[in-house]
PDB file of C-alpha atoms in Angstrom:
ATOM      1  CA  ASN A   1       0.041   0.020  -0.432  1.00 58.00           C
ATOM      2  CA  PRO A   2       1.908   3.244  -0.933  1.00 57.00           C
ATOM      3  CA  CYS A   3      -0.841   5.939   1.248  1.00 65.00           C
ATOM      4  CA  ASP A   4       1.021   3.508   4.040  1.00 63.00           C
ATOM      5  CA  THR A   5       2.709   6.199   5.767  1.00 58.00           C
ATOM      6  CA  ASN A   6       5.413   3.178   7.925  1.00 59.00           C
ATOM      7  CA  ARG A   7       6.437   3.433   3.658  1.00 59.00           C
ATOM      8  CA  PHE A   8       7.088   7.266   3.369  1.00 58.00           C
ATOM      9  CA  ASN A   9      10.810   5.996   3.869  1.00 57.00           C
ATOM     10  CA  SER A  10      11.053   3.445   1.207  1.00 62.00           C
ATOM     11  CA  LEU A  11       9.138   6.197  -1.165  1.00 61.00           C
ATOM     12  CA  HIS A  12      12.952   7.982  -0.777  1.00 61.00           C
ATOM     13  CA  ALA A  13      14.365   5.766  -2.521  1.00 59.00           C
ATOM     14  CA  ILE A  14      12.858   5.913  -5.244  1.00 62.00           C
ATOM     15  CA  GLN A  15      12.695   9.674  -5.748  1.00 64.00           C
ATOM     16  CA  THR A  16      16.539   8.917  -5.371  1.00 57.00           C
ATOM     17  CA  VAL A  17      16.728   6.513  -8.609  1.00 62.00           C
ATOM     18  CA  GLY A  18      14.389   8.889 -10.391  1.00 64.00           C
ATOM     19  CA  TYR A  19      16.324  11.569  -9.619  1.00 67.00           C
ATOM     20  CA  TYR A  20      19.630  11.032 -10.563  1.00 59.00           C
ATOM     21  CA  LYS A  21      19.105   7.750 -13.450  1.00 64.00           C
ATOM     22  CA  VAL A  22      15.410   8.605 -15.017  1.00 69.00           C
ATOM     23  CA  GLY A  23      15.952  12.142 -15.414  1.00 78.00           C
ATOM     24  CA  GLY A  24      16.253  14.368 -12.784  1.00 82.00           C
ATOM     25  CA  PRO A  25      13.497  16.629 -10.828  1.00 85.00           C
ATOM     26  CA  LYS A  26      10.972  16.004 -13.437  1.00 86.00           C
ATOM     27  CA  ALA A  27      10.860  12.739 -13.463  1.00 83.00           C
ATOM     28  CA  ALA A  28      10.531  12.856  -9.983  1.00 83.00           C
ATOM     29  CA  ILE A  29       7.507  15.553  -9.317  1.00 87.00           C
ATOM     30  CA  GLU A  30       6.410  11.900 -12.059  1.00 85.00           C
ATOM     31  CA  LEU A  31       6.368   9.949  -9.512  1.00 81.00           C
ATOM     32  CA  LEU A  32       5.075  12.689  -6.867  1.00 84.00           C
ATOM     33  CA  ASN A  33       2.487  12.943  -8.782  1.00 88.00           C
ATOM     34  CA  PHE A  34       1.059  10.175  -9.058  1.00 83.00           C
ATOM     35  CA  MET A  35       1.323   8.855  -5.610  1.00 80.00           C
ATOM     36  CA  ILE A  36      -0.525  11.952  -4.092  1.00 85.00           C
ATOM     37  CA  LYS A  37      -3.414  10.508  -6.730  1.00 85.00           C
ATOM     38  CA  GLN A  38      -3.667   7.687  -4.838  1.00 80.00           C
ATOM     39  CA  CYS A  39      -2.669   9.372  -1.595  1.00 78.00           C
ATOM     40  CA  THR A  40      -4.521  12.716  -1.158  1.00 75.00           C
ATOM     41  CA  ASP A  41      -3.742  12.651   2.220  1.00 78.00           C
ATOM     42  CA  ILE A  42       0.054  11.845   3.011  1.00 78.00           C
ATOM     43  CA  TYR A  43       1.587  15.387   2.647  1.00 86.00           C
ATOM     44  CA  GLU A  44       5.120  14.710   2.426  1.00 84.00           C
ATOM     45  CA  TYR A  45       4.051  14.158  -1.200  1.00 84.00           C
ATOM     46  CA  ILE A  46       3.524  16.875  -2.078  1.00 90.00           C
ATOM     47  CA  ASP A  47       5.958  19.165   0.201  1.00 91.00           C
ATOM     48  CA  GLU A  48       8.669  17.199  -0.877  1.00 87.00           C
ATOM     49  CA  ARG A  49       6.817  18.062  -4.742  1.00 91.00           C
ATOM     50  CA  ALA A  50       6.857  21.515  -4.489  1.00 95.00           C
ATOM     51  CA  GLY A  51      10.453  21.345  -3.259  1.00 93.00           C
ATOM     52  CA  TYR A  52      11.810  19.663  -6.812  1.00 91.00           C
ATOM     53  CA  TYR A  53       9.345  22.339  -8.455  1.00 96.00           C
ATOM     54  CA  VAL A  54      11.452  25.016  -6.106  1.00 96.00           C
ATOM     55  CA  GLU A  55      14.801  23.385  -7.721  1.00 93.00           C
ATOM     56  CA  ILE A  56      14.048  23.666 -11.128  1.00 94.00           C
ATOM     57  CA  GLU A  57      12.763  26.602 -10.724  1.00 97.00           C
ATOM     58  CA  ASP A  58       8.539  26.800 -11.482  1.00 98.00           C
ATOM     59  CA  TYR A  59       7.954  28.571  -8.192  1.00 98.00           C
ATOM     60  CA  LEU A  60       3.677  29.048  -9.626  1.00 98.00           C
ATOM     61  CA  LYS A  61       3.725  25.144  -9.095  1.00 98.00           C
ATOM     62  CA  ALA A  62       5.305  25.057  -5.814  1.00 98.00           C
ATOM     63  CA  LEU A  63       3.098  27.813  -4.627  1.00 98.00           C
ATOM     64  CA  ASP A  64       0.531  26.296  -5.411  1.00 97.00           C
ATOM     65  CA  ASP A  65       1.534  23.336  -3.028  1.00 96.00           C
ATOM     66  CA  TYR A  66       2.865  25.175  -0.213  1.00 96.00           C
ATOM     67  CA  ASN A  67      -0.358  27.091  -0.388  1.00 96.00           C
ATOM     68  CA  PHE A  68      -2.351  23.664  -0.616  1.00 95.00           C
ATOM     69  CA  LEU A  69       0.063  22.939   3.039  1.00 94.00           C
ATOM     70  CA  TYR A  70      -0.187  26.167   4.722  1.00 94.00           C
ATOM     71  CA  GLU A  71      -4.598  26.321   4.018  1.00 92.00           C
ATOM     72  CA  LYS A  72      -4.452  22.554   5.924  1.00 90.00           C
ATOM     73  CA  ARG A  73      -2.183  23.676   8.370  1.00 85.00           C
ATOM     74  CA  TRP A  74       0.783  21.114   7.306  1.00 80.00           C
ATOM     75  CA  VAL A  75       3.336  21.206  10.453  1.00 73.00           C
ATOM     76  CA  HIS A  76       6.871  19.215   8.331  1.00 68.00           C
ATOM     77  CA  PHE A  77       8.741  21.550  11.518  1.00 67.00           C
ATOM     78  CA  TYR A  78       8.000  25.250  12.114  1.00 75.00           C
ATOM     79  CA  GLY A  79       8.295  27.492   9.734  1.00 87.00           C
ATOM     80  CA  HIS A  80       8.925  25.368   7.225  1.00 91.00           C
ATOM     81  CA  VAL A  81       5.557  26.469   4.391  1.00 94.00           C
ATOM     82  CA  GLU A  82       5.805  29.902   5.931  1.00 95.00           C
ATOM     83  CA  PHE A  83       9.447  30.442   4.724  1.00 96.00           C
ATOM     84  CA  SER A  84       9.070  28.578   1.493  1.00 96.00           C
ATOM     85  CA  LEU A  85       6.113  30.345   1.266  1.00 97.00           C
ATOM     86  CA  ALA A  86       8.310  33.725   1.063  1.00 97.00           C
ATOM     87  CA  TYR A  87      10.780  31.905  -0.542  1.00 98.00           C
ATOM     88  CA  CYS A  88       8.282  30.831  -3.954  1.00 98.00           C
ATOM     89  CA  TYR A  89       7.157  35.070  -3.536  1.00 98.00           C
ATOM     90  CA  SER A  90       9.932  36.873  -2.977  1.00 98.00           C
ATOM     91  CA  LYS A  91      11.833  34.648  -6.055  1.00 98.00           C
ATOM     92  CA  LEU A  92       8.230  35.846  -7.704  1.00 98.00           C
ATOM     93  CA  ASN A  93       9.531  39.670  -6.138  1.00 97.00           C
ATOM     94  CA  LYS A  94       6.512  39.303  -4.389  1.00 98.00           C
ATOM     95  CA  ASN A  95       8.203  40.985  -1.543  1.00 98.00           C
ATOM     96  CA  VAL A  96       4.850  42.152   0.411  1.00 98.00           C
ATOM     97  CA  GLU A  97       3.262  38.599   0.581  1.00 98.00           C
ATOM     98  CA  ALA A  98       7.402  37.862   0.759  1.00 98.00           C
ATOM     99  CA  ILE A  99       7.816  39.856   4.577  1.00 98.00           C
ATOM    100  CA  GLN A 100       4.402  38.494   6.245  1.00 97.00           C
ATOM    101  CA  PHE A 101       5.445  35.295   4.510  1.00 96.00           C
ATOM    102  CA  TYR A 102       8.574  35.791   6.893  1.00 97.00           C
ATOM    103  CA  ASN A 103       7.031  37.534   9.286  1.00 96.00           C
ATOM    104  CA  LYS A 104       4.843  34.268  10.374  1.00 94.00           C
ATOM    105  CA  ALA A 105       8.180  31.906   9.730  1.00 94.00           C
ATOM    106  CA  ILE A 106      10.085  33.682  12.932  1.00 93.00           C
ATOM    107  CA  ASP A 107       6.643  33.562  14.269  1.00 92.00           C
ATOM    108  CA  ALA A 108       6.414  30.216  13.912  1.00 89.00           C
ATOM    109  CA  LYS A 109       9.961  29.697  15.073  1.00 87.00           C
ATOM    110  CA  HIS A 110      11.831  28.208  12.186  1.00 85.00           C
ATOM    111  CA  ASN A 111      15.017  26.573  13.034  1.00 82.00           C
ATOM    112  CA  GLU A 112      17.048  27.831  10.216  1.00 86.00           C
ATOM    113  CA  ILE A 113      16.294  31.600  11.370  1.00 88.00           C
ATOM    114  CA  ASP A 114      19.559  33.031  10.702  1.00 88.00           C
ATOM    115  CA  LYS A 115      18.557  33.189   7.053  1.00 91.00           C
ATOM    116  CA  VAL A 116      14.518  33.689   8.291  1.00 94.00           C
ATOM    117  CA  TYR A 117      16.494  37.773   8.872  1.00 94.00           C
ATOM    118  CA  VAL A 118      18.768  37.323   6.042  1.00 94.00           C
ATOM    119  CA  ASN A 119      15.644  36.368   3.021  1.00 96.00           C
ATOM    120  CA  ARG A 120      13.709  38.934   5.163  1.00 97.00           C
ATOM    121  CA  GLY A 121      15.879  42.151   4.850  1.00 97.00           C
ATOM    122  CA  ASN A 122      16.584  41.369   0.947  1.00 97.00           C
ATOM    123  CA  CYS A 123      12.735  41.773   0.898  1.00 98.00           C
ATOM    124  CA  LYS A 124      12.525  45.163   2.665  1.00 98.00           C
ATOM    125  CA  TYR A 125      16.049  45.567   1.440  1.00 97.00           C
ATOM    126  CA  GLU A 126      13.968  45.088  -3.012  1.00 97.00           C
ATOM    127  CA  LEU A 127      11.553  47.564  -1.170  1.00 98.00           C
ATOM    128  CA  ASN A 128      13.820  50.421  -0.240  1.00 97.00           C
ATOM    129  CA  ASP A 129      13.721  49.569   3.753  1.00 98.00           C
ATOM    130  CA  TYR A 130      17.136  50.037   3.745  1.00 97.00           C
ATOM    131  CA  ARG A 131      16.344  50.347   7.658  1.00 97.00           C
ATOM    132  CA  GLY A 132      13.940  47.483   7.953  1.00 98.00           C
ATOM    133  CA  ALA A 133      17.460  45.416   5.879  1.00 97.00           C
ATOM    134  CA  LEU A 134      19.525  47.100   8.312  1.00 96.00           C
ATOM    135  CA  SER A 135      17.775  45.861  11.876  1.00 96.00           C
ATOM    136  CA  ASP A 136      17.021  42.334  10.216  1.00 96.00           C
ATOM    137  CA  TYR A 137      20.959  42.026   9.212  1.00 94.00           C
ATOM    138  CA  ASN A 138      22.445  43.123  12.825  1.00 92.00           C
ATOM    139  CA  LYS A 139      19.681  39.622  14.484  1.00 92.00           C
ATOM    140  CA  ALA A 140      20.488  37.498  11.529  1.00 89.00           C
ATOM    141  CA  ILE A 141      24.264  38.815  13.280  1.00 84.00           C
ATOM    142  CA  TYR A 142      22.884  38.645  16.508  1.00 80.00           C
ATOM    143  CA  LYS A 143      22.285  35.230  15.710  1.00 75.00           C
ATOM    144  CA  LYS A 144      25.104  33.476  14.479  1.00 73.00           C
ATOM    145  CA  SER A 145      23.557  33.212  10.849  1.00 65.00           C
ATOM    146  CA  SER A 146      24.901  30.681   8.676  1.00 68.00           C
ATOM    147  CA  VAL A 147      24.963  32.087   5.789  1.00 70.00           C
ATOM    148  CA  ARG A 148      28.720  34.076   5.665  1.00 79.00           C
ATOM    149  CA  TYR A 149      29.963  37.008   7.817  1.00 82.00           C
ATOM    150  CA  THR A 150      30.957  39.380   4.312  1.00 85.00           C
ATOM    151  CA  GLU A 151      27.616  38.480   2.275  1.00 87.00           C
ATOM    152  CA  LEU A 152      25.953  40.280   5.447  1.00 87.00           C
ATOM    153  CA  CYS A 153      28.385  42.670   5.819  1.00 90.00           C
ATOM    154  CA  ASN A 154      28.406  43.594   1.384  1.00 92.00           C
ATOM    155  CA  TYR A 155      24.277  44.104   2.730  1.00 93.00           C
ATOM    156  CA  LYS A 156      24.480  46.332   5.651  1.00 94.00           C
ATOM    157  CA  GLY A 157      27.763  47.897   3.739  1.00 95.00           C
ATOM    158  CA  ARG A 158      25.028  48.668   0.540  1.00 94.00           C
ATOM    159  CA  ALA A 159      21.984  49.179   3.391  1.00 95.00           C
ATOM    160  CA  LYS A 160      23.836  51.289   4.755  1.00 96.00           C
ATOM    161  CA  TYR A 161      25.073  53.856   1.478  1.00 95.00           C
ATOM    162  CA  PHE A 162      21.604  54.012   0.634  1.00 95.00           C
ATOM    163  CA  LEU A 163      20.831  55.340   4.140  1.00 95.00           C
ATOM    164  CA  LYS A 164      23.291  58.126   3.285  1.00 96.00           C
ATOM    165  CA  ASP A 165      25.513  56.567   6.905  1.00 96.00           C
ATOM    166  CA  TYR A 166      28.957  56.655   3.997  1.00 95.00           C
ATOM    167  CA  ALA A 167      30.939  55.741   7.085  1.00 96.00           C
ATOM    168  CA  GLY A 168      29.290  53.082   7.798  1.00 94.00           C
ATOM    169  CA  ALA A 169      29.586  52.227   4.856  1.00 95.00           C
ATOM    170  CA  LEU A 170      32.873  52.661   3.772  1.00 94.00           C
ATOM    171  CA  ALA A 171      32.703  50.421   6.770  1.00 93.00           C
ATOM    172  CA  ASP A 172      31.768  47.671   6.358  1.00 90.00           C
ATOM    173  CA  LEU A 173      32.156  46.935   2.670  1.00 89.00           C
ATOM    174  CA  THR A 174      36.336  46.548   3.154  1.00 84.00           C
TER     175      THR A 174
END
């Protein structure tokens, strides 16, 4: 029975074969489409498919899947769906929507909170909210971000430049 949740780990082995041997992420998506038709209540399959859609940069289909999971209030780990929604919205340059979901990922205590702050900061930067961006970058540093420190300094320096803090920008960018 493919809908037995105990067999979910077996699916990963099948997906890996489909992914690496048959035709990459599109083959894995085809397999997952088949599994989802049979097992409409195993949300892990939908989450996996959404991840493959992100990999092939089909953010609209990924959004469909993540929005479905969000509406079902499915929790894989804290803030996962919210972070994934925000990421897809940001890739589509829908930064206002992205920020809303990054806020929800923060509220849900996403396990990579530093990345949430960096990504939300980038969205704020794109919306010319340089103070908000700078605040988020500083929070990421405070959380001991896994994002490279030099990359964060670059982000901070650009935000400070637009805030006309040229000395601060120079200090961060050098």
